mmCIF file of C-alpha atoms in Angstrom:
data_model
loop_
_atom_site.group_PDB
_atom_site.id
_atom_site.type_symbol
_atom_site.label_atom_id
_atom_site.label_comp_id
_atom_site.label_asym_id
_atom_site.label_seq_id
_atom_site.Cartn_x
_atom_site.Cartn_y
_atom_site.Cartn_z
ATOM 1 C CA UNK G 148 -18.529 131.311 -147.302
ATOM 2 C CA UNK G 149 -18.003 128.355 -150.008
ATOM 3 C CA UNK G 150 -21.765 128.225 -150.879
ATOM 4 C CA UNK G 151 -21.168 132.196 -151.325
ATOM 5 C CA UNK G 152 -18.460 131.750 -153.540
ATOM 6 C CA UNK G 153 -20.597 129.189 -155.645
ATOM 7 C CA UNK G 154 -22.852 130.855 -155.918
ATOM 8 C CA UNK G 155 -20.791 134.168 -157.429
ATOM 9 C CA UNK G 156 -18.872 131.568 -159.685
ATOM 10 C CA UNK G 157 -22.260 130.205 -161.048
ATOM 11 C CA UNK G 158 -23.415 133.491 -161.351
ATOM 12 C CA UNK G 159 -20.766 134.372 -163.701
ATOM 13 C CA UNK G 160 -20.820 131.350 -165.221
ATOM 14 C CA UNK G 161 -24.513 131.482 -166.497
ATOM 15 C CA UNK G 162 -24.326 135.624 -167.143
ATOM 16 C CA UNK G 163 -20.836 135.047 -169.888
ATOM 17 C CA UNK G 164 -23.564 131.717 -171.564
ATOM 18 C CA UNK G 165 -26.330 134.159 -171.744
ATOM 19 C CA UNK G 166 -24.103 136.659 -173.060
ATOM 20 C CA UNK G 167 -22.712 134.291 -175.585
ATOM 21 C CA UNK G 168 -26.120 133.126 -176.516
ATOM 22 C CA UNK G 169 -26.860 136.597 -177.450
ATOM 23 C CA UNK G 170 -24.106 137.218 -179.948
ATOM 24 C CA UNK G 171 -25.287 133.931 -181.746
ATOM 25 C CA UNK G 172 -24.794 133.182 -185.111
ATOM 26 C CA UNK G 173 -26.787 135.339 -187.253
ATOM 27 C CA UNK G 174 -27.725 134.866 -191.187
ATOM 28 C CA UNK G 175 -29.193 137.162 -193.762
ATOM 29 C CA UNK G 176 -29.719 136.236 -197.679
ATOM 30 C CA UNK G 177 -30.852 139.450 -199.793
ATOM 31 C CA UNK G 178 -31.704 139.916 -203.498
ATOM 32 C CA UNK G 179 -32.611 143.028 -205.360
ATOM 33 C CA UNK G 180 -33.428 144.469 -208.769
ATOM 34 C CA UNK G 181 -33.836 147.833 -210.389
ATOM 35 C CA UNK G 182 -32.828 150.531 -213.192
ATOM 36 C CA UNK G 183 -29.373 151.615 -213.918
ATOM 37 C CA UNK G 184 -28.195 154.313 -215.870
ATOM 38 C CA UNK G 185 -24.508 155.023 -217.096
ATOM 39 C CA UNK G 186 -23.367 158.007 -218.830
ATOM 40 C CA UNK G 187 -19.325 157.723 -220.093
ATOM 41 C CA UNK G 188 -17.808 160.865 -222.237
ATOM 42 C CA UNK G 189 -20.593 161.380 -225.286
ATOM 43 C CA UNK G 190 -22.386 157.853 -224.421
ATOM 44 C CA UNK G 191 -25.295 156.799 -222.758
ATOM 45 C CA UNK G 192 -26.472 153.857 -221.177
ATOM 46 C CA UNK G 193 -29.884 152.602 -219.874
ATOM 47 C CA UNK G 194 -30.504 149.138 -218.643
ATOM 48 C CA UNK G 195 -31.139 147.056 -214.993
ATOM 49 C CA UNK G 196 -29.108 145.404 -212.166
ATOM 50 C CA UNK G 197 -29.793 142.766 -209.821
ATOM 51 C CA UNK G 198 -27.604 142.519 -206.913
ATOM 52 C CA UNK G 199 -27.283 139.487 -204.085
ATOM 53 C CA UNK G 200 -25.703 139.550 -200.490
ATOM 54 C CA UNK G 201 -25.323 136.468 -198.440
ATOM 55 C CA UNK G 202 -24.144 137.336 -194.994
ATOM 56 C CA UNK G 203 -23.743 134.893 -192.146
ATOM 57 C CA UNK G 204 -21.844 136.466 -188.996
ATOM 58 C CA UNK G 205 -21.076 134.421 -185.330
ATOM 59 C CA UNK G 206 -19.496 135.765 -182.375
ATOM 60 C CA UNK G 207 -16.838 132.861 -180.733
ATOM 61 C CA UNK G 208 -16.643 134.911 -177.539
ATOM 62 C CA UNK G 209 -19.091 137.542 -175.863
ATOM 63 C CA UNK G 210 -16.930 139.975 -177.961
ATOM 64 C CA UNK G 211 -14.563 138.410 -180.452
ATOM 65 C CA UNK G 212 -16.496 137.180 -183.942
ATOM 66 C CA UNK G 213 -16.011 136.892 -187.540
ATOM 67 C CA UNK G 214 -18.541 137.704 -190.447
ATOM 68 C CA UNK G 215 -18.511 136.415 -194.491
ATOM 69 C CA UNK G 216 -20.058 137.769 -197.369
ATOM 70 C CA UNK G 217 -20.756 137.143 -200.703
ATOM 71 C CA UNK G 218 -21.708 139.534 -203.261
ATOM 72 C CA UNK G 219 -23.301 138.881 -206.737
ATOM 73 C CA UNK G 220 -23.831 141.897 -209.097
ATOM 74 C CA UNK G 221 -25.118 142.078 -212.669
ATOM 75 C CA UNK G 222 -25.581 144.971 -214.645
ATOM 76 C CA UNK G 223 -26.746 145.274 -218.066
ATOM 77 C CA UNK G 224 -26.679 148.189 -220.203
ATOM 78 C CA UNK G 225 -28.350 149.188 -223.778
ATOM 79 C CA UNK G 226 -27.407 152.314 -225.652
ATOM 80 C CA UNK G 227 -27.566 153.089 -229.873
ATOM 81 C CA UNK G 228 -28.668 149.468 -230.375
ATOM 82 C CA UNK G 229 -25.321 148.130 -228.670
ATOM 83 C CA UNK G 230 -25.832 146.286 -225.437
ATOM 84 C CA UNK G 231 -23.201 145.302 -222.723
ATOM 85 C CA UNK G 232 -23.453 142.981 -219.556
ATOM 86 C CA UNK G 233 -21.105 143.203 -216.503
ATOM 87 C CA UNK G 234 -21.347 140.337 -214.123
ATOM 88 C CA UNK G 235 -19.198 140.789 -210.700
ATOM 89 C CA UNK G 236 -18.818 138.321 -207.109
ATOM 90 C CA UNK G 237 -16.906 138.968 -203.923
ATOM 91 C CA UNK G 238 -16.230 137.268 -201.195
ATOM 92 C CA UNK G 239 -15.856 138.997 -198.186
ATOM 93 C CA UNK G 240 -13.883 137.596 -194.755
ATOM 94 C CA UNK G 241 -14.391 140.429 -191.760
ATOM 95 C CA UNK G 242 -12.880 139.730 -188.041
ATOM 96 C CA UNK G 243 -13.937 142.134 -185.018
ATOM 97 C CA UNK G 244 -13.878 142.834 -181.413
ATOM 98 C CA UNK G 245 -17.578 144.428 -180.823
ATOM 99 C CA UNK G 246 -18.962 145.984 -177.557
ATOM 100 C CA UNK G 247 -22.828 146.021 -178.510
ATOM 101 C CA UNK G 248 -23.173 148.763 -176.218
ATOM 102 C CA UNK G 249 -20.804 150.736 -177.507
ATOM 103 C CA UNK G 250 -18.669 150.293 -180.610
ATOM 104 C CA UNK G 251 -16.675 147.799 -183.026
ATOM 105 C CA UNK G 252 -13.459 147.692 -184.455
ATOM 106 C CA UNK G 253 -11.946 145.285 -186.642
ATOM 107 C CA UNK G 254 -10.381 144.465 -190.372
ATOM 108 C CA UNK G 255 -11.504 142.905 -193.444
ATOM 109 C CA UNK G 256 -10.326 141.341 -196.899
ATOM 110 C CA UNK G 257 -12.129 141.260 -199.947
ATOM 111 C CA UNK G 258 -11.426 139.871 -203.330
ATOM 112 C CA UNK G 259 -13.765 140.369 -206.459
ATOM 113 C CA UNK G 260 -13.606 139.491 -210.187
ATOM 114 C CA UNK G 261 -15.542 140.905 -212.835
ATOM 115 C CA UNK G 262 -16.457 139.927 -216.531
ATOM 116 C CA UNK G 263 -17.601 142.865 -219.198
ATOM 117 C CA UNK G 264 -19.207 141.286 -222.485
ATOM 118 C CA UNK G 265 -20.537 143.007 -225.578
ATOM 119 C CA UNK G 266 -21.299 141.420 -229.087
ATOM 120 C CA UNK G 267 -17.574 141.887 -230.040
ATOM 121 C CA UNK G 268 -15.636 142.447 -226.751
ATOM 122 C CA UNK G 269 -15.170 140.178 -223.579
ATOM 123 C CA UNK G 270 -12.677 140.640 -220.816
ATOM 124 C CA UNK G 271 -12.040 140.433 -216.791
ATOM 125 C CA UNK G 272 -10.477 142.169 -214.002
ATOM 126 C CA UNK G 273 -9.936 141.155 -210.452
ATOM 127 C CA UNK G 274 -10.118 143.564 -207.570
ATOM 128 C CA UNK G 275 -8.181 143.467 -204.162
ATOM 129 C CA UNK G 276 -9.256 145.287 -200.657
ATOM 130 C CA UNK G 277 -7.503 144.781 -197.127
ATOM 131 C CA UNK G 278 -8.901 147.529 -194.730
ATOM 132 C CA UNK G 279 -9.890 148.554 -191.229
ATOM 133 C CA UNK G 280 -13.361 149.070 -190.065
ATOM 134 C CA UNK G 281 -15.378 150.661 -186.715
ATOM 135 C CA UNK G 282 -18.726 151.291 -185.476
ATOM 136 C CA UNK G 283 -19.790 153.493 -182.937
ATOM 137 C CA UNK G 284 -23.446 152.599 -181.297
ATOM 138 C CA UNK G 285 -25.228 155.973 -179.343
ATOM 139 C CA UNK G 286 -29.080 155.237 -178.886
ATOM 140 C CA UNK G 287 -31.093 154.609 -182.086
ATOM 141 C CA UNK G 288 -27.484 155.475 -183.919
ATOM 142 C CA UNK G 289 -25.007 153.454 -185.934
ATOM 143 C CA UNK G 290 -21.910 154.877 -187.315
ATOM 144 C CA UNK G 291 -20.085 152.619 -189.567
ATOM 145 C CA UNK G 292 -16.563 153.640 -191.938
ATOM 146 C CA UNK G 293 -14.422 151.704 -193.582
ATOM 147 C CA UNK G 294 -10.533 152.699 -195.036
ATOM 148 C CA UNK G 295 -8.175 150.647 -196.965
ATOM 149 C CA UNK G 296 -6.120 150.128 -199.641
ATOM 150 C CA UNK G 297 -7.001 148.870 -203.235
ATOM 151 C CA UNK G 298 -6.340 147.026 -206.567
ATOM 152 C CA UNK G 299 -7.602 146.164 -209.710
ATOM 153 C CA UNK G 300 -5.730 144.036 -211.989
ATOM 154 C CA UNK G 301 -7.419 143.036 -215.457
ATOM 155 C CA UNK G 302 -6.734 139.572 -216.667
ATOM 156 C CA UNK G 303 -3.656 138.622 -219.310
ATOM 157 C CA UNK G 304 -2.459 142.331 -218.494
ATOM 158 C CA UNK G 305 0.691 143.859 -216.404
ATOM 159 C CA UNK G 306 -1.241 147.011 -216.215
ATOM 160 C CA UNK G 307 -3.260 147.787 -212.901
ATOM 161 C CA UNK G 308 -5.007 150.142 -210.571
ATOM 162 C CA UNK G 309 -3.622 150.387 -207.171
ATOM 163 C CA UNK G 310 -4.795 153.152 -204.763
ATOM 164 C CA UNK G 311 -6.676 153.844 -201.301
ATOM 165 C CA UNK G 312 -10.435 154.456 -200.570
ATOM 166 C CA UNK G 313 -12.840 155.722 -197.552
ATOM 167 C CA UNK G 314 -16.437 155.132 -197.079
ATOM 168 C CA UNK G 315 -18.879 155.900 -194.358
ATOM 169 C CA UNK G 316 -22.506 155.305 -193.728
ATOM 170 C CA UNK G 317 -24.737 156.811 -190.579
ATOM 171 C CA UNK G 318 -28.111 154.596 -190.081
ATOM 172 C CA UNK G 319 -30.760 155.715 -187.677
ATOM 173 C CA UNK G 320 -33.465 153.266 -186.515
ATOM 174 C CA UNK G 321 -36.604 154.991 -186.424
ATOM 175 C CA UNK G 322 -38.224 151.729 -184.727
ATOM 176 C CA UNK G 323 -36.573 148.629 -184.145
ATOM 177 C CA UNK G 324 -37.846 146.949 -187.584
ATOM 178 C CA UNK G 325 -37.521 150.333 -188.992
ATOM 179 C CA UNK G 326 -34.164 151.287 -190.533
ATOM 180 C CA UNK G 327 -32.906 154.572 -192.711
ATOM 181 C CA UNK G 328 -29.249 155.064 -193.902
ATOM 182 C CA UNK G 329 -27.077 157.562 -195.942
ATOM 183 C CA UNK G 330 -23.715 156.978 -197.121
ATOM 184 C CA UNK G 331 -20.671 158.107 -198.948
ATOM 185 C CA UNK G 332 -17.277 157.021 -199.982
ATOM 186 C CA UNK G 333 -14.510 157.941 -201.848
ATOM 187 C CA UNK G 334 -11.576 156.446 -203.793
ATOM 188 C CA UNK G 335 -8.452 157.711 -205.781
ATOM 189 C CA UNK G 336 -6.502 154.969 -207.937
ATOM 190 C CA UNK G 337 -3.561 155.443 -210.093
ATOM 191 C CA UNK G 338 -2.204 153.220 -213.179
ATOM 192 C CA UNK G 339 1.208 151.706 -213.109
ATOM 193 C CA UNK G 340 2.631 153.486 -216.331
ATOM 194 C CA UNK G 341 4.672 156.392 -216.205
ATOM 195 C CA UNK G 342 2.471 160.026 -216.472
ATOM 196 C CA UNK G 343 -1.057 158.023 -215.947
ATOM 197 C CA UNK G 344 -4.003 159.952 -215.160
ATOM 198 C CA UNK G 345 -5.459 159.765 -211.343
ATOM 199 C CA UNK G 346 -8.892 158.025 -210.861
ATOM 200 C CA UNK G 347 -11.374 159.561 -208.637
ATOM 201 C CA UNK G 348 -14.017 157.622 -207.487
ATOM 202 C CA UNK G 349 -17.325 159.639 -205.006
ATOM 203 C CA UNK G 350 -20.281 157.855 -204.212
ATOM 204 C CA UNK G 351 -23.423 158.944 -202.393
ATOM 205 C CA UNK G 352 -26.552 157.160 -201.623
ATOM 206 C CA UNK G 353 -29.099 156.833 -199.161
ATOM 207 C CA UNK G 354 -32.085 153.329 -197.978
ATOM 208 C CA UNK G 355 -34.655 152.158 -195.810
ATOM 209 C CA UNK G 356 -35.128 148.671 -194.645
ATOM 210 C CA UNK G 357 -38.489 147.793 -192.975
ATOM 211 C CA UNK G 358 -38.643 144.385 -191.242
ATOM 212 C CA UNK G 359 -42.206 142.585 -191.637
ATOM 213 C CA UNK G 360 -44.041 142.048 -188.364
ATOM 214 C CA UNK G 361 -43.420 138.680 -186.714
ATOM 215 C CA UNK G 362 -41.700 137.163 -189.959
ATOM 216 C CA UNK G 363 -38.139 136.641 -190.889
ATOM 217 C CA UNK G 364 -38.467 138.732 -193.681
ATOM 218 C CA UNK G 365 -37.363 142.557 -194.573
ATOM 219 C CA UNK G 366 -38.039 144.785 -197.513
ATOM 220 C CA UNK G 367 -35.401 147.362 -198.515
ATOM 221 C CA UNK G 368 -34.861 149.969 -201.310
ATOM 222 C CA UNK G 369 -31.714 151.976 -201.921
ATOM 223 C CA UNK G 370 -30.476 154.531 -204.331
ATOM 224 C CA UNK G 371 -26.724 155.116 -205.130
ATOM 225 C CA UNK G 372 -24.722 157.929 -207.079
ATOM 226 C CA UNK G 373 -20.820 157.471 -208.595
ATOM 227 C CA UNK G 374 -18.672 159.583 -210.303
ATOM 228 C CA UNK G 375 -15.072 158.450 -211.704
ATOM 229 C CA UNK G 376 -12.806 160.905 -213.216
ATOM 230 C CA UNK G 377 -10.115 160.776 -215.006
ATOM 231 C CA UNK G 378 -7.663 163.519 -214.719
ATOM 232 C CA UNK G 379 -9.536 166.189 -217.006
ATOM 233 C CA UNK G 380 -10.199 164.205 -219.986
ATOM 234 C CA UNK G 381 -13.925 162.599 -219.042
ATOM 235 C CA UNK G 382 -16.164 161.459 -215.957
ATOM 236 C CA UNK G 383 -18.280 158.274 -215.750
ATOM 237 C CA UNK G 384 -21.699 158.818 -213.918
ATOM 238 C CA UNK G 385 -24.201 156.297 -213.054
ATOM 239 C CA UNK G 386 -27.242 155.643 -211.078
ATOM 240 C CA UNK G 387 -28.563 152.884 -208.959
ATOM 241 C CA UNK G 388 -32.202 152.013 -207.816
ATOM 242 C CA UNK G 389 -32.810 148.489 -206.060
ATOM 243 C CA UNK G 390 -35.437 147.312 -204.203
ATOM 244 C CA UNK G 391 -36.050 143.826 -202.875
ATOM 245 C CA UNK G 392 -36.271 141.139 -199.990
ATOM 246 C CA UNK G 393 -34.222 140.419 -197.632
ATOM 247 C CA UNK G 394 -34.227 136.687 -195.188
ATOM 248 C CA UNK G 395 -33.235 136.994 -191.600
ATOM 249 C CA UNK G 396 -32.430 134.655 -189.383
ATOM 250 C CA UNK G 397 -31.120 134.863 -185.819
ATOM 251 C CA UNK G 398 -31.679 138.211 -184.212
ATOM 252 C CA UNK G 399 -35.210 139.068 -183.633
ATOM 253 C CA UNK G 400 -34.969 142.677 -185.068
ATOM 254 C CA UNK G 401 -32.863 145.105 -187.355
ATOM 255 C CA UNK G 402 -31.502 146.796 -184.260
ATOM 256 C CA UNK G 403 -30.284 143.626 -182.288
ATOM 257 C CA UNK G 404 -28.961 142.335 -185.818
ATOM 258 C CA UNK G 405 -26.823 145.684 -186.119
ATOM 259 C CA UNK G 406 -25.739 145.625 -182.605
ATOM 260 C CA UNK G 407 -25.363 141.926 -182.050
ATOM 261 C CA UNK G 408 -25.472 139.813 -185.841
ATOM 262 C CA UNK G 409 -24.094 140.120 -189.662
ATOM 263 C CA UNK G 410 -24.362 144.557 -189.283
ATOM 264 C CA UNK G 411 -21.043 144.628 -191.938
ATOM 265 C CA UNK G 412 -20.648 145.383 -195.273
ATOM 266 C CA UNK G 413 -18.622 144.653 -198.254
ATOM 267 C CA UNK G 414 -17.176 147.862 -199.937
ATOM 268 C CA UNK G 415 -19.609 148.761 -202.630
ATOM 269 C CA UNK G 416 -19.237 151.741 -204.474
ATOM 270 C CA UNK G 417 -23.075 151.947 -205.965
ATOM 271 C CA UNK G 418 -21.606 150.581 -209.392
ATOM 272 C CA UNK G 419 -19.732 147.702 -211.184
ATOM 273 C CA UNK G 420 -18.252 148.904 -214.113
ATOM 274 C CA UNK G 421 -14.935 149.556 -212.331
ATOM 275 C CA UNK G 422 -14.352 146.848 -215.111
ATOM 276 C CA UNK G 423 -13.991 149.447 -217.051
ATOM 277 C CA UNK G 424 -10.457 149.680 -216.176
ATOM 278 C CA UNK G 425 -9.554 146.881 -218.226
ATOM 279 C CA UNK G 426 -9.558 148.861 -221.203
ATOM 280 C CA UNK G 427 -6.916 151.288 -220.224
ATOM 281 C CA UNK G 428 -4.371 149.312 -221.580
#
């Protein structure tokens, strides 16, 4: 009876390692680049981003893990002979409880600043997020939303943004190494001055990531639409094309990594000129 109760214990004992050892610590670095457009009221914009995502995840127990991020994003625009730049970074701190079989929950914190520059006009803004997030994992499936509340506060200013936002994002994995995504979000923000307008925020976009055979390297391309309005008086539209590389390392395939490794996001909106704010006051 004792070598039968050993033997259970070291069965147990080597099933929670290789269950640990599967919810390793899991890394991806990502850059892209593409054309951006921007139109606001009567003016137009044309002109390229570049975006970055470092992402290193690491589960502490078989369930319990945490997951960092940090986002780069530079924009820059070109319209009449004026030009514009709009460099943004946020960090990104997620903690979750995740059943690979069968869904995550968790919460998240992210802080961002931005800088807008023109030849005559310079100026920052940073931006605040503390939300919940969840999976839900059914076959080749991945659901994935995030909700939370939000602010932007420009720099040497009282005024500020404060409001809520939703996003949500389904991904199907056609193969393993084969992944295709849509997503949407929206966002409603309101100034602190008495009678401001409401700012509504929708996004839609949609990607494919394709991981190279038998290297630690992914290609991906994604397209994003946003729309902010403001009350009745004007909308800002823009569009978003990237395409670029993305390193892996840890999991051995884009399904284990969304099931098992760094599978969150930060919140993204498909633009950066929420910067734009700054020049409400």
């Amino acid at each position: 009876m004792k070598h039968i109760s050993a033997l259970l214990v070291a069965s147990a004992i080597s099933g929670l390692g290789a269950s640990a050892a599967m919810a390793g610590p899991d890394f991806t670095a990502a850059i892209g680049a593409g054309p951006q457009t921007i139109d606001f009221a009567s003016v137009s914009g044309d002109g390229y981003g570049v975006y970055g995502l470092l992402s290193a995840a690491n589960n502490f127990t078989p369930v319990l893990g945490a997951q960092g991020d940090l986002l780069v994003r530079y924009s820059h625009f070109e319209s009449d002979g004026a030009e514009a730049d709009i460099a943004s970074l946020d960090a990104v701190l997620h903690a979750f409880y995740r059943d690979s079989e069968r869904f995550l929950v968790g919460g998240f914190a992210q802080f961002g600043h931005d800088t807008l520059k023109n030849s005559s006009y310079e100026a920052g803004s940073n931006r605040y997020y503390v939300g919940a997030e969840g999976q839900v994992f059914l076959d080749q499936f991945t659901g994935y939303g995030q909700v939370g509340w939000q602010k932007t506060a420009p720099d040497d200013s009282d005024v500020y943004l404060e409001g809520w936002f939703i996003t949500g994002e389904l991904r199907y994995f056609v193969t393993p190494d084969l992944k295709v995504e849509v997503h949407a979000g929206h966002k409603e923000t309101t100034v602190n001055v008495p009678e401001a307008p409401e700012l509504r925020t929708l996004n839609f976009g949609l990607g494919a990531e394709y991981r190279l055979p038998d290297l630690p390297f992914s290609v991906f391309g994604k397209y994003d639409y946003s729309t902010t309005s403001i009350a009745d008086w004007y909308s800002v539209d823009s569009h978003r094309v990237l395409v670029g590389l993305k390193f892996n390392l840890g999991d051995d395939s884009l399904q284990q990594r969304d099931r098992n490794g760094a599978s969150l996001k930060p919140v993204d909106f498909g633009s950066n000129y929420e910067v734009g704010g700054i020049e409400i006051d």
